[in-house]
Amino acid sequence: MTVQTEFITLEDLVRGEVFDPGDPGYAAEAAAFNAAVAHRPDVVVAARDAADVVATVRWASLNSVPLHVQATGHGAERAMTGGVLLSTKRLRSVAIDPHARTATVGAGTRWREVIDAAAQHGLAPLNGSSSDVGVVGYTLGGGMPVLGRTFGFAADSVVSFEIVTMDGDARTVSRTREPELFDLVAGGGHGLVVVTAVTFRLYRVAQVYGGALVFDGAHSASVLRAFAAWSRTLKDASNTAIRFLRAPDAPDVPRELAGKLTVHVSFAHVGPGGEKALAPMRAAAPVLLDAVGVLPYAEIDRVYSDPETPMPFLSGGTGIVDLTEEAIEAVIAAVGPDAATVLPLVEFRLLGGAMASDAGRTVSAHGLAYAVHAVGVLAPPIADLVPAALEGLLATLRPFGNGRGPRNFLGGEDPSAGYSEKVNAVLAVAREELDPQGLLRP
Ligand SMILES: Cc1cc2nc3c(=O)[nH]c(=O)nc-3n(C[C@H](O)[C@H](O)[C@H](O)COP(=O)(O)OP(=O)(O)OC[C@H]3O[C@@H](n4cnc5c(N)ncnc54)[C@H](O)[C@@H]3O)c2cc1C
Protein backbone atom coordinates (compact mmCIF):
# COMPACT_ATOMS: atom_id res chain seq x y z
CA MET A 1 0.00 0.00 0.00
CA THR A 2 1.87 3.06 -1.21
CA VAL A 3 -0.59 5.84 -0.37
CA GLN A 4 -0.13 6.68 3.29
CA THR A 5 -0.49 9.79 5.41
CA GLU A 6 0.50 10.28 9.03
CA PHE A 7 0.68 6.49 9.41
CA ILE A 8 -3.03 6.06 8.59
CA THR A 9 -3.50 4.17 5.38
CA LEU A 10 -6.72 3.76 3.45
CA GLU A 11 -6.62 0.07 4.35
CA ASP A 12 -6.86 1.03 8.01
CA LEU A 13 -10.02 3.03 7.30
CA VAL A 14 -12.16 0.85 5.04
CA ARG A 15 -13.60 -2.66 5.17
CA GLY A 16 -13.47 -3.13 1.41
CA GLU A 17 -10.39 -4.06 -0.57
CA VAL A 18 -7.82 -1.44 -1.53
CA PHE A 19 -5.83 -1.93 -4.72
CA ASP A 20 -2.53 -0.33 -5.71
CA PRO A 21 -1.29 -0.36 -9.32
CA GLY A 22 0.25 -3.77 -9.88
CA ASP A 23 -2.01 -5.52 -7.36
CA PRO A 24 -3.96 -8.41 -8.82
CA GLY A 25 -7.50 -7.09 -9.10
CA TYR A 26 -6.49 -3.43 -9.64
CA ALA A 27 -7.23 -3.45 -13.38
CA ALA A 28 -10.54 -5.31 -13.00
CA GLU A 29 -11.73 -2.98 -10.26
CA ALA A 30 -10.83 0.14 -12.27
CA ALA A 31 -12.19 -1.21 -15.58
CA ALA A 32 -15.00 0.74 -17.28
CA PHE A 33 -17.79 -0.40 -19.62
CA ASN A 34 -16.18 1.99 -22.07
CA ALA A 35 -13.15 -0.17 -22.87
CA ALA A 36 -11.40 2.79 -24.51
CA VAL A 37 -10.89 4.30 -21.06
CA ALA A 38 -8.14 2.83 -18.87
CA HIS A 39 -8.21 4.60 -15.50
CA ARG A 40 -4.79 4.77 -13.80
CA PRO A 41 -5.55 6.01 -10.27
CA ASP A 42 -2.92 5.78 -7.52
CA VAL A 43 -5.31 3.63 -5.54
CA VAL A 44 -8.72 1.98 -5.98
CA VAL A 45 -11.09 1.53 -3.05
CA ALA A 46 -13.68 -1.20 -3.55
CA ALA A 47 -16.23 0.18 -1.10
CA ARG A 48 -18.18 -2.47 0.76
CA ASP A 49 -20.67 -0.15 2.44
CA ALA A 50 -21.62 3.49 2.92
CA ALA A 51 -19.14 3.80 5.80
CA ASP A 52 -16.32 2.94 3.37
CA VAL A 53 -17.53 5.74 1.10
CA VAL A 54 -17.48 8.24 3.97
CA ALA A 55 -14.02 7.10 5.06
CA THR A 56 -12.63 7.36 1.53
CA VAL A 57 -14.11 10.82 0.97
CA ARG A 58 -12.70 12.04 4.29
CA TRP A 59 -9.30 10.56 3.52
CA ALA A 60 -9.20 12.15 0.05
CA SER A 61 -10.24 15.50 1.48
CA LEU A 62 -7.78 15.41 4.37
CA ASN A 63 -4.93 14.54 2.02
CA SER A 64 -6.06 16.80 -0.86
CA VAL A 65 -6.20 13.83 -3.21
CA PRO A 66 -8.48 13.89 -6.30
CA LEU A 67 -11.46 11.53 -6.05
CA HIS A 68 -13.34 9.84 -8.86
CA VAL A 69 -16.45 7.68 -8.36
CA GLN A 70 -17.32 4.82 -10.67
CA ALA A 71 -20.16 2.31 -10.61
CA THR A 72 -20.23 0.70 -14.08
CA GLY A 73 -18.04 2.93 -16.24
CA HIS A 74 -20.85 3.47 -18.79
CA GLY A 75 -20.18 7.18 -18.40
CA ALA A 76 -16.37 6.91 -18.55
CA GLU A 77 -15.22 9.25 -21.28
CA ARG A 78 -11.70 10.16 -20.20
CA ALA A 79 -9.16 8.22 -18.18
CA MET A 80 -8.42 9.25 -14.65
CA THR A 81 -4.71 9.47 -13.76
CA GLY A 82 -3.63 9.60 -10.13
CA GLY A 83 -5.86 10.10 -7.13
CA VAL A 84 -8.39 7.70 -5.64
CA LEU A 85 -10.95 5.77 -7.64
CA LEU A 86 -13.90 4.95 -5.40
CA SER A 87 -15.58 1.88 -6.87
CA THR A 88 -19.21 1.55 -5.77
CA LYS A 89 -20.05 -1.59 -7.70
CA ARG A 90 -20.49 -3.69 -4.56
CA LEU A 91 -23.08 -1.30 -3.11
CA ARG A 92 -25.86 -3.21 -4.81
CA SER A 93 -29.22 -3.32 -3.10
CA VAL A 94 -32.85 -2.84 -4.10
CA ALA A 95 -35.70 -2.35 -1.63
CA ILE A 96 -39.14 -1.89 -3.17
CA ASP A 97 -41.96 -0.31 -1.19
CA PRO A 98 -45.01 -1.42 -3.20
CA HIS A 99 -47.41 0.76 -1.18
CA ALA A 100 -45.43 3.97 -1.47
CA ARG A 101 -44.42 2.86 -5.00
CA THR A 102 -40.77 3.66 -4.44
CA ALA A 103 -37.43 1.91 -4.74
CA THR A 104 -34.38 2.57 -2.59
CA VAL A 105 -31.15 1.39 -4.18
CA GLY A 106 -27.47 1.39 -3.33
CA ALA A 107 -24.95 3.38 -5.36
CA GLY A 108 -23.69 0.38 -7.36
CA THR A 109 -27.10 -0.86 -8.49
CA ARG A 110 -27.83 -1.28 -12.18
CA TRP A 111 -31.27 -0.70 -13.70
CA ARG A 112 -31.71 -4.40 -14.52
CA GLU A 113 -31.92 -5.23 -10.80
CA VAL A 114 -34.53 -2.52 -10.19
CA ILE A 115 -36.61 -3.48 -13.23
CA ASP A 116 -36.78 -7.12 -12.15
CA ALA A 117 -37.60 -6.34 -8.51
CA ALA A 118 -40.23 -3.72 -9.41
CA ALA A 119 -41.87 -5.97 -12.04
CA GLN A 120 -42.87 -8.39 -9.29
CA HIS A 121 -45.26 -5.66 -8.09
CA GLY A 122 -46.43 -4.55 -11.55
CA LEU A 123 -44.24 -1.46 -11.22
CA ALA A 124 -41.56 0.07 -13.43
CA PRO A 125 -38.67 2.51 -12.85
CA LEU A 126 -37.57 5.27 -15.22
CA ASN A 127 -34.53 3.50 -16.70
CA GLY A 128 -32.91 4.46 -19.98
CA SER A 129 -32.24 2.51 -23.15
CA SER A 130 -29.87 -0.02 -21.51
CA SER A 131 -30.69 -1.71 -18.20
CA ASP A 132 -26.97 -2.37 -17.75
CA VAL A 133 -26.41 1.31 -16.91
CA GLY A 134 -25.99 2.33 -13.26
CA VAL A 135 -28.92 4.00 -11.50
CA VAL A 136 -26.95 6.71 -9.72
CA GLY A 137 -24.66 7.98 -12.52
CA TYR A 138 -27.65 8.09 -14.89
CA THR A 139 -29.88 9.91 -12.41
CA LEU A 140 -27.22 12.45 -11.43
CA GLY A 141 -27.15 13.46 -15.11
CA GLY A 142 -30.93 13.84 -15.26
CA GLY A 143 -31.71 10.43 -16.70
CA MET A 144 -33.60 10.44 -19.98
CA PRO A 145 -35.84 7.39 -19.66
CA VAL A 146 -37.34 5.19 -22.36
CA LEU A 147 -40.69 6.44 -20.99
CA GLY A 148 -39.48 10.01 -20.43
CA ARG A 149 -42.25 11.72 -22.43
CA THR A 150 -44.81 9.93 -20.30
CA PHE A 151 -43.27 10.31 -16.83
CA GLY A 152 -40.44 12.89 -17.14
CA PHE A 153 -36.72 12.78 -16.41
CA ALA A 154 -35.61 10.17 -13.88
CA ALA A 155 -34.18 12.96 -11.71
CA ASP A 156 -37.66 14.45 -11.37
CA SER A 157 -38.90 11.22 -9.75
CA VAL A 158 -36.23 11.12 -7.06
CA VAL A 159 -37.58 11.28 -3.52
CA SER A 160 -34.25 11.53 -1.68
CA PHE A 161 -30.52 10.95 -1.95
CA GLU A 162 -28.12 9.71 0.70
CA ILE A 163 -25.09 11.91 0.08
CA VAL A 164 -21.59 12.45 1.37
CA THR A 165 -20.15 15.91 0.85
CA MET A 166 -16.42 16.38 0.44
CA ASP A 167 -16.05 17.39 4.09
CA GLY A 168 -17.11 13.81 4.88
CA ASP A 169 -20.55 14.73 6.18
CA ALA A 170 -23.15 12.04 5.34
CA ARG A 171 -26.82 13.02 5.23
CA THR A 172 -30.16 12.75 3.43
CA VAL A 173 -31.31 15.44 0.99
CA SER A 174 -34.87 15.63 -0.30
CA ARG A 175 -37.55 18.14 -1.29
CA THR A 176 -37.86 19.09 2.37
CA ARG A 177 -34.28 18.59 3.61
CA GLU A 178 -31.85 20.96 1.90
CA PRO A 179 -34.18 21.33 -1.11
CA GLU A 180 -31.79 23.58 -3.08
CA LEU A 181 -28.97 21.04 -2.85
CA PHE A 182 -31.42 18.21 -3.58
CA ASP A 183 -32.51 19.93 -6.81
CA LEU A 184 -28.89 20.35 -7.92
CA VAL A 185 -27.92 16.76 -7.19
CA ALA A 186 -31.02 15.56 -9.11
CA GLY A 187 -29.70 16.22 -12.59
CA GLY A 188 -26.54 18.20 -11.84
CA GLY A 189 -24.91 15.83 -9.38
CA HIS A 190 -21.81 14.68 -11.30
CA GLY A 191 -18.79 16.07 -9.47
CA LEU A 192 -20.92 17.73 -6.79
CA VAL A 193 -21.40 15.14 -4.03
CA VAL A 194 -20.92 11.41 -3.58
CA VAL A 195 -24.14 9.42 -3.41
CA THR A 196 -24.46 6.23 -1.40
CA ALA A 197 -28.16 5.52 -2.06
CA VAL A 198 -31.21 6.97 -3.80
CA THR A 199 -34.97 6.59 -3.35
CA PHE A 200 -37.23 7.24 -6.35
CA ARG A 201 -40.80 6.76 -7.51
CA LEU A 202 -41.97 3.77 -9.54
CA TYR A 203 -44.88 3.72 -11.96
CA ARG A 204 -47.71 1.28 -12.57
CA VAL A 205 -46.51 -0.07 -15.90
CA ALA A 206 -46.50 -3.83 -16.34
CA GLN A 207 -46.17 -3.72 -20.11
CA VAL A 208 -45.79 -1.35 -23.04
CA TYR A 209 -46.58 -1.55 -26.73
CA GLY A 210 -43.02 -1.32 -27.91
CA GLY A 211 -39.97 -2.47 -29.81
CA ALA A 212 -38.40 -1.31 -33.04
CA LEU A 213 -39.40 -0.98 -36.69
CA VAL A 214 -36.43 -1.43 -39.00
CA PHE A 215 -36.18 0.02 -42.51
CA ASP A 216 -33.52 -0.44 -45.15
CA GLY A 217 -31.14 2.54 -45.21
CA ALA A 218 -32.13 3.18 -48.82
CA HIS A 219 -35.38 4.64 -47.42
CA SER A 220 -33.58 6.94 -44.96
CA ALA A 221 -34.95 10.20 -46.36
CA SER A 222 -38.59 9.15 -46.61
CA VAL A 223 -38.52 7.48 -43.18
CA LEU A 224 -36.91 10.52 -41.54
CA ARG A 225 -39.41 12.89 -43.20
CA ALA A 226 -42.29 10.70 -42.02
CA PHE A 227 -40.74 10.49 -38.53
CA ALA A 228 -40.37 14.28 -38.32
CA ALA A 229 -44.02 14.87 -39.22
CA TRP A 230 -45.38 11.98 -37.12
CA SER A 231 -43.32 12.58 -33.99
CA ARG A 232 -44.65 16.19 -33.77
CA THR A 233 -48.17 14.80 -33.35
CA LEU A 234 -47.51 12.19 -30.67
CA LYS A 235 -49.22 12.26 -27.31
CA ASP A 236 -47.23 11.93 -24.07
CA ALA A 237 -48.08 8.21 -23.89
CA SER A 238 -45.80 7.61 -26.89
CA ASN A 239 -42.02 7.59 -26.67
CA THR A 240 -39.80 7.26 -29.70
CA ALA A 241 -36.42 7.74 -31.34
CA ILE A 242 -35.01 7.27 -34.81
CA ARG A 243 -31.60 5.62 -35.12
CA PHE A 244 -29.26 5.34 -38.09
CA LEU A 245 -27.36 2.12 -37.52
CA ARG A 246 -24.38 0.78 -39.45
CA ALA A 247 -23.94 -2.65 -37.89
CA PRO A 248 -20.80 -4.66 -38.61
CA ASP A 249 -20.96 -7.70 -40.85
CA ALA A 250 -20.42 -10.07 -37.93
CA PRO A 251 -21.84 -13.53 -37.19
CA ASP A 252 -23.78 -12.34 -34.11
CA VAL A 253 -25.55 -9.55 -36.04
CA PRO A 254 -28.93 -10.43 -37.61
CA ARG A 255 -28.54 -10.90 -41.38
CA GLU A 256 -31.06 -8.13 -42.12
CA LEU A 257 -28.82 -5.60 -40.36
CA ALA A 258 -25.30 -6.87 -40.96
CA GLY A 259 -22.85 -4.76 -42.92
CA LYS A 260 -25.27 -2.09 -44.07
CA LEU A 261 -27.19 1.01 -43.06
CA THR A 262 -30.58 0.41 -41.46
CA VAL A 263 -32.97 2.93 -39.93
CA HIS A 264 -34.66 1.98 -36.64
CA VAL A 265 -37.72 3.62 -35.15
CA SER A 266 -37.73 2.71 -31.45
CA PHE A 267 -41.15 2.99 -29.87
CA ALA A 268 -42.67 2.50 -26.41
CA HIS A 269 -46.29 3.39 -25.72
CA VAL A 270 -47.95 3.30 -22.30
CA GLY A 271 -51.64 2.35 -22.10
CA PRO A 272 -54.09 1.67 -24.92
CA GLY A 273 -53.72 2.99 -28.48
CA GLY A 274 -50.08 2.11 -29.17
CA GLU A 275 -50.74 0.26 -32.40
CA LYS A 276 -52.85 3.10 -33.77
CA ALA A 277 -50.23 5.66 -32.73
CA LEU A 278 -47.49 3.77 -34.59
CA ALA A 279 -49.53 3.10 -37.76
CA PRO A 280 -48.20 6.11 -39.76
CA MET A 281 -44.63 4.90 -39.31
CA ARG A 282 -45.50 1.36 -40.34
CA ALA A 283 -46.80 2.90 -43.58
CA ALA A 284 -43.82 5.22 -44.10
CA ALA A 285 -41.77 2.76 -46.21
CA PRO A 286 -41.40 -1.02 -46.66
CA VAL A 287 -40.61 -2.44 -43.21
CA LEU A 288 -37.60 -4.73 -43.14
CA LEU A 289 -38.17 -6.00 -39.58
CA ASP A 290 -41.23 -5.34 -37.41
CA ALA A 291 -40.36 -6.12 -33.80
CA VAL A 292 -43.03 -4.00 -32.13
CA GLY A 293 -45.72 -5.59 -29.99
CA VAL A 294 -46.88 -6.00 -26.42
CA LEU A 295 -43.74 -6.12 -24.30
CA PRO A 296 -43.55 -6.96 -20.59
CA TYR A 297 -41.71 -4.07 -18.95
CA ALA A 298 -38.94 -6.49 -17.91
CA GLU A 299 -38.10 -6.74 -21.64
CA ILE A 300 -37.89 -2.97 -22.16
CA ASP A 301 -34.29 -3.29 -23.44
CA ARG A 302 -35.76 -4.56 -26.71
CA VAL A 303 -36.92 -1.05 -27.57
CA TYR A 304 -33.31 0.06 -28.20
CA SER A 305 -31.27 -3.19 -28.17
CA ASP A 306 -28.14 -1.42 -26.93
CA PRO A 307 -24.87 -3.38 -26.75
CA GLU A 308 -24.47 -5.31 -23.51
CA THR A 309 -20.76 -6.09 -23.53
CA PRO A 310 -18.03 -3.53 -22.84
CA MET A 311 -16.58 -1.92 -25.96
CA PRO A 312 -14.22 0.95 -26.77
CA PHE A 313 -16.28 3.96 -27.78
CA LEU A 314 -16.41 7.71 -28.09
CA SER A 315 -19.78 9.41 -27.88
CA GLY A 316 -21.19 12.88 -28.09
CA GLY A 317 -24.48 14.67 -28.31
CA THR A 318 -26.39 17.82 -28.92
CA GLY A 319 -30.02 18.87 -29.33
CA ILE A 320 -32.34 19.89 -32.15
CA VAL A 321 -35.22 22.32 -31.76
CA ASP A 322 -37.14 21.08 -34.81
CA LEU A 323 -36.57 18.57 -37.60
CA THR A 324 -37.17 21.12 -40.34
CA GLU A 325 -36.67 20.23 -44.02
CA GLU A 326 -33.24 21.88 -43.83
CA ALA A 327 -32.34 19.80 -40.76
CA ILE A 328 -33.60 16.62 -42.44
CA GLU A 329 -31.44 17.28 -45.50
CA ALA A 330 -28.41 17.89 -43.28
CA VAL A 331 -29.02 14.65 -41.38
CA ILE A 332 -29.41 12.62 -44.57
CA ALA A 333 -26.25 14.13 -46.05
CA ALA A 334 -24.37 13.30 -42.81
CA VAL A 335 -25.65 9.81 -42.02
CA GLY A 336 -27.87 8.70 -44.93
CA PRO A 337 -27.07 6.01 -47.51
CA ASP A 338 -24.58 8.16 -49.45
CA ALA A 339 -22.68 9.38 -46.38
CA ALA A 340 -19.17 8.03 -45.87
CA THR A 341 -19.40 8.16 -42.08
CA VAL A 342 -17.55 5.86 -39.70
CA LEU A 343 -20.12 6.41 -36.94
CA PRO A 344 -22.16 3.23 -36.44
CA LEU A 345 -24.94 4.85 -34.41
CA VAL A 346 -26.64 8.23 -34.61
CA GLU A 347 -29.87 8.70 -32.67
CA PHE A 348 -32.53 11.40 -32.51
CA ARG A 349 -34.71 10.85 -29.45
CA LEU A 350 -38.00 12.72 -29.16
CA LEU A 351 -38.14 14.90 -26.05
CA GLY A 352 -41.13 16.98 -24.95
CA GLY A 353 -44.13 15.60 -23.11
CA ALA A 354 -43.39 15.31 -19.40
CA MET A 355 -39.74 16.22 -20.10
CA ALA A 356 -40.74 19.63 -21.43
CA SER A 357 -41.63 21.20 -18.10
CA ASP A 358 -38.57 22.70 -16.43
CA ALA A 359 -40.18 24.68 -13.62
CA GLY A 360 -36.76 25.96 -12.53
CA ARG A 361 -35.40 22.47 -11.93
CA THR A 362 -31.81 21.53 -12.64
CA VAL A 363 -32.52 19.31 -15.60
CA SER A 364 -34.84 20.26 -18.42
CA ALA A 365 -35.22 19.86 -22.14
CA HIS A 366 -34.37 23.56 -22.54
CA GLY A 367 -36.58 24.04 -25.58
CA LEU A 368 -35.19 21.06 -27.45
CA ALA A 369 -37.43 18.73 -29.43
CA TYR A 370 -34.87 15.98 -30.04
CA ALA A 371 -31.82 14.76 -28.16
CA VAL A 372 -29.00 13.74 -30.50
CA HIS A 373 -26.61 10.97 -29.48
CA ALA A 374 -23.81 9.70 -31.72
CA VAL A 375 -21.41 6.87 -30.98
CA GLY A 376 -18.15 5.85 -32.67
CA VAL A 377 -16.30 2.59 -32.02
CA LEU A 378 -12.61 3.11 -31.28
CA ALA A 379 -11.41 -0.08 -32.94
CA PRO A 380 -9.06 -0.57 -35.87
CA PRO A 381 -9.04 0.23 -38.70
CA ILE A 382 -11.28 3.29 -38.21
CA ALA A 383 -10.42 4.30 -34.62
CA ASP A 384 -8.31 7.29 -35.67
CA LEU A 385 -11.10 8.65 -37.86
CA VAL A 386 -13.79 8.58 -35.16
CA PRO A 387 -13.04 11.81 -33.20
CA ALA A 388 -13.11 13.99 -36.32
CA ALA A 389 -16.20 12.20 -37.65
CA LEU A 390 -18.03 12.76 -34.36
CA GLU A 391 -17.05 16.41 -34.15
CA GLY A 392 -17.97 16.90 -37.82
CA LEU A 393 -21.44 15.44 -37.29
CA LEU A 394 -22.10 17.53 -34.19
CA ALA A 395 -20.86 20.68 -35.96
CA THR A 396 -23.29 19.95 -38.80
CA LEU A 397 -26.21 19.51 -36.39
CA ARG A 398 -25.51 22.29 -33.86
CA PRO A 399 -27.02 25.04 -36.06
CA PHE A 400 -30.36 23.25 -35.64
CA GLY A 401 -30.14 23.36 -31.86
CA ASN A 402 -29.92 26.06 -29.23
CA GLY A 403 -26.47 25.47 -27.78
CA ARG A 404 -27.76 22.91 -25.30
CA GLY A 405 -27.83 19.16 -25.18
CA PRO A 406 -28.86 16.40 -22.82
CA ARG A 407 -26.23 16.03 -20.06
CA ASN A 408 -26.10 12.24 -20.27
CA PHE A 409 -25.53 12.24 -24.03
CA LEU A 410 -22.75 14.83 -24.11
CA GLY A 411 -19.97 12.26 -23.78
CA GLY A 412 -16.62 13.96 -23.30
CA GLU A 413 -17.98 17.38 -24.28
CA ASP A 414 -18.40 20.35 -21.96
CA PRO A 415 -21.09 19.26 -19.46
CA SER A 416 -22.26 22.86 -19.02
CA ALA A 417 -24.16 22.46 -22.33
CA GLY A 418 -26.51 20.22 -20.36
CA TYR A 419 -27.81 23.07 -18.20
CA SER A 420 -29.19 26.57 -18.45
CA GLU A 421 -26.88 29.51 -17.68
CA LYS A 422 -28.68 30.05 -14.41
CA VAL A 423 -28.22 26.42 -13.32
CA ASN A 424 -24.55 26.48 -14.38
CA ALA A 425 -23.98 29.54 -12.20
CA VAL A 426 -25.69 27.94 -9.20
CA LEU A 427 -23.76 24.70 -9.74
CA ALA A 428 -20.44 26.58 -9.82
CA VAL A 429 -21.21 28.28 -6.49
CA ALA A 430 -22.34 24.99 -4.93
CA ARG A 431 -19.17 23.19 -6.09
CA GLU A 432 -17.00 25.93 -4.63
CA GLU A 433 -18.84 25.68 -1.30
CA LEU A 434 -19.04 21.90 -1.10
CA ASP A 435 -15.62 21.09 -2.54
CA PRO A 436 -13.37 24.13 -2.11
CA GLN A 437 -10.28 22.07 -2.99
CA GLY A 438 -11.93 20.95 -6.27
CA LEU A 439 -11.12 17.30 -5.61
CA LEU A 440 -14.27 15.49 -6.76
CA ARG A 441 -14.01 14.67 -10.46
CA PRO A 442 -17.17 14.61 -12.62
C1 LIG B 1 -25.27 1.83 -23.72
C2 LIG B 1 -25.65 3.13 -23.02
C3 LIG B 1 -26.98 3.53 -23.02
C4 LIG B 1 -27.35 4.72 -22.39
N1 LIG B 1 -28.66 5.13 -22.42
C5 LIG B 1 -29.03 6.25 -21.79
C6 LIG B 1 -30.39 6.69 -21.78
O1 LIG B 1 -31.26 6.07 -22.38
N2 LIG B 1 -30.71 7.82 -21.12
C7 LIG B 1 -29.76 8.54 -20.43
O2 LIG B 1 -30.11 9.55 -19.78
N3 LIG B 1 -28.46 8.17 -20.43
C8 LIG B 1 -28.09 7.06 -21.09
N4 LIG B 1 -26.77 6.69 -21.10
C9 LIG B 1 -25.78 7.55 -20.45
C10 LIG B 1 -25.63 7.16 -18.99
O3 LIG B 1 -26.77 7.52 -18.26
C11 LIG B 1 -24.43 7.92 -18.39
O4 LIG B 1 -23.27 7.54 -19.07
C12 LIG B 1 -24.28 7.68 -16.89
O5 LIG B 1 -23.37 8.60 -16.36
C13 LIG B 1 -23.82 6.27 -16.60
O6 LIG B 1 -23.84 6.04 -15.22
P1 LIG B 1 -23.07 4.77 -14.63
O7 LIG B 1 -23.15 4.85 -13.16
O8 LIG B 1 -23.56 3.54 -15.32
O9 LIG B 1 -21.59 5.03 -15.15
P2 LIG B 1 -20.25 5.43 -14.38
O10 LIG B 1 -19.26 5.66 -15.48
O11 LIG B 1 -19.90 4.44 -13.35
O12 LIG B 1 -20.60 6.80 -13.69
C14 LIG B 1 -20.73 7.95 -14.48
C15 LIG B 1 -20.45 9.17 -13.63
O13 LIG B 1 -21.47 9.28 -12.67
C16 LIG B 1 -20.94 9.81 -11.47
N5 LIG B 1 -21.23 8.86 -10.41
C17 LIG B 1 -21.48 7.54 -10.50
N6 LIG B 1 -21.77 7.04 -9.31
C18 LIG B 1 -21.70 8.05 -8.42
C19 LIG B 1 -21.90 8.17 -7.03
N7 LIG B 1 -22.23 7.12 -6.26
N8 LIG B 1 -21.75 9.38 -6.46
C20 LIG B 1 -21.40 10.46 -7.20
N9 LIG B 1 -21.19 10.41 -8.52
C21 LIG B 1 -21.35 9.23 -9.13
C22 LIG B 1 -19.46 10.01 -11.68
O14 LIG B 1 -19.26 11.37 -12.06
C23 LIG B 1 -19.16 9.12 -12.84
O15 LIG B 1 -18.08 9.59 -13.61
C24 LIG B 1 -26.37 5.52 -21.75
C25 LIG B 1 -25.02 5.12 -21.77
C26 LIG B 1 -24.66 3.93 -22.40
C27 LIG B 1 -23.21 3.55 -22.44
XYZ file of C-alpha atoms and ligand atoms in Angstrom, residues 32-34 39 53 68-77 86 88 91 106-111 126-146 153-154 162 189-197 243 304 306-308 311 313 315 347 349 373 375 406-409 440-442, ligand 1:
129
model
C -14.998 0.736 -17.281
C -17.794 -0.395 -19.615
C -16.182 1.986 -22.074
C -8.207 4.601 -15.498
C -17.530 5.742 1.096
C -13.342 9.838 -8.862
C -16.448 7.685 -8.358
C -17.322 4.815 -10.669
C -20.160 2.308 -10.614
C -20.228 0.695 -14.077
C -18.043 2.934 -16.243
C -20.848 3.468 -18.787
C -20.175 7.179 -18.400
C -16.374 6.910 -18.549
C -15.217 9.253 -21.281
C -13.904 4.947 -5.403
C -19.211 1.554 -5.775
C -23.081 -1.299 -3.110
C -27.470 1.392 -3.329
C -24.949 3.375 -5.365
C -23.693 0.383 -7.359
C -27.099 -0.864 -8.489
C -27.826 -1.276 -12.183
C -31.266 -0.704 -13.702
C -37.566 5.268 -15.217
C -34.534 3.499 -16.700
C -32.915 4.457 -19.982
C -32.240 2.507 -23.145
C -29.872 -0.017 -21.509
C -30.692 -1.706 -18.198
C -26.973 -2.372 -17.749
C -26.406 1.315 -16.907
C -25.988 2.332 -13.256
C -28.920 3.998 -11.504
C -26.952 6.708 -9.718
C -24.657 7.978 -12.515
C -27.652 8.088 -14.890
C -29.884 9.914 -12.414
C -27.224 12.452 -11.429
C -27.149 13.462 -15.110
C -30.934 13.844 -15.259
C -31.707 10.433 -16.701
C -33.604 10.440 -19.981
C -35.845 7.393 -19.663
C -37.342 5.188 -22.359
C -36.719 12.783 -16.412
C -35.610 10.173 -13.877
C -28.116 9.708 0.701
C -24.914 15.832 -9.379
C -21.814 14.684 -11.297
C -18.789 16.069 -9.470
C -20.917 17.734 -6.787
C -21.404 15.144 -4.032
C -20.918 11.413 -3.576
C -24.145 9.421 -3.413
C -24.463 6.226 -1.403
C -28.164 5.516 -2.059
C -31.603 5.625 -35.120
C -33.307 0.060 -28.203
C -28.139 -1.415 -26.927
C -24.869 -3.377 -26.746
C -24.468 -5.312 -23.509
C -16.580 -1.916 -25.962
C -16.279 3.959 -27.784
C -19.776 9.408 -27.884
C -29.868 8.697 -32.665
C -34.710 10.850 -29.445
C -26.610 10.974 -29.483
C -21.407 6.868 -30.981
C -28.856 16.400 -22.822
C -26.235 16.032 -20.063
C -26.103 12.241 -20.271
C -25.528 12.236 -24.026
C -14.273 15.491 -6.765
C -14.008 14.670 -10.462
C -17.170 14.609 -12.620
C -25.266 1.830 -23.723
C -25.653 3.133 -23.025
C -26.980 3.527 -23.023
C -27.351 4.722 -22.392
N -28.665 5.126 -22.421
C -29.031 6.254 -21.787
C -30.394 6.691 -21.785
O -31.260 6.066 -22.384
N -30.708 7.820 -21.115
C -29.758 8.544 -20.426
O -30.110 9.547 -19.783
N -28.462 8.167 -20.430
C -28.089 7.057 -21.095
N -26.767 6.687 -21.100
C -25.782 7.551 -20.452
C -25.626 7.165 -18.985
O -26.772 7.520 -18.264
C -24.426 7.921 -18.392
O -23.271 7.537 -19.067
C -24.284 7.682 -16.894
O -23.373 8.604 -16.359
C -23.819 6.267 -16.602
O -23.844 6.035 -15.219
P -23.074 4.765 -14.626
O -23.147 4.848 -13.161
O -23.562 3.537 -15.322
O -21.588 5.030 -15.148
P -20.249 5.427 -14.375
O -19.262 5.660 -15.479
O -19.902 4.439 -13.346
O -20.596 6.796 -13.695
C -20.726 7.949 -14.476
C -20.450 9.166 -13.634
O -21.468 9.284 -12.669
C -20.938 9.805 -11.472
N -21.233 8.859 -10.412
C -21.477 7.538 -10.502
N -21.773 7.038 -9.306
C -21.695 8.050 -8.421
C -21.897 8.174 -7.027
N -22.226 7.122 -6.260
N -21.745 9.379 -6.458
C -21.403 10.457 -7.197
N -21.191 10.410 -8.516
C -21.348 9.226 -9.129
C -19.461 10.013 -11.681
O -19.262 11.373 -12.062
C -19.160 9.115 -12.841
O -18.085 9.590 -13.610
C -26.371 5.520 -21.750
C -25.020 5.124 -21.774
C -24.658 3.934 -22.405
C -23.205 3.553 -22.444
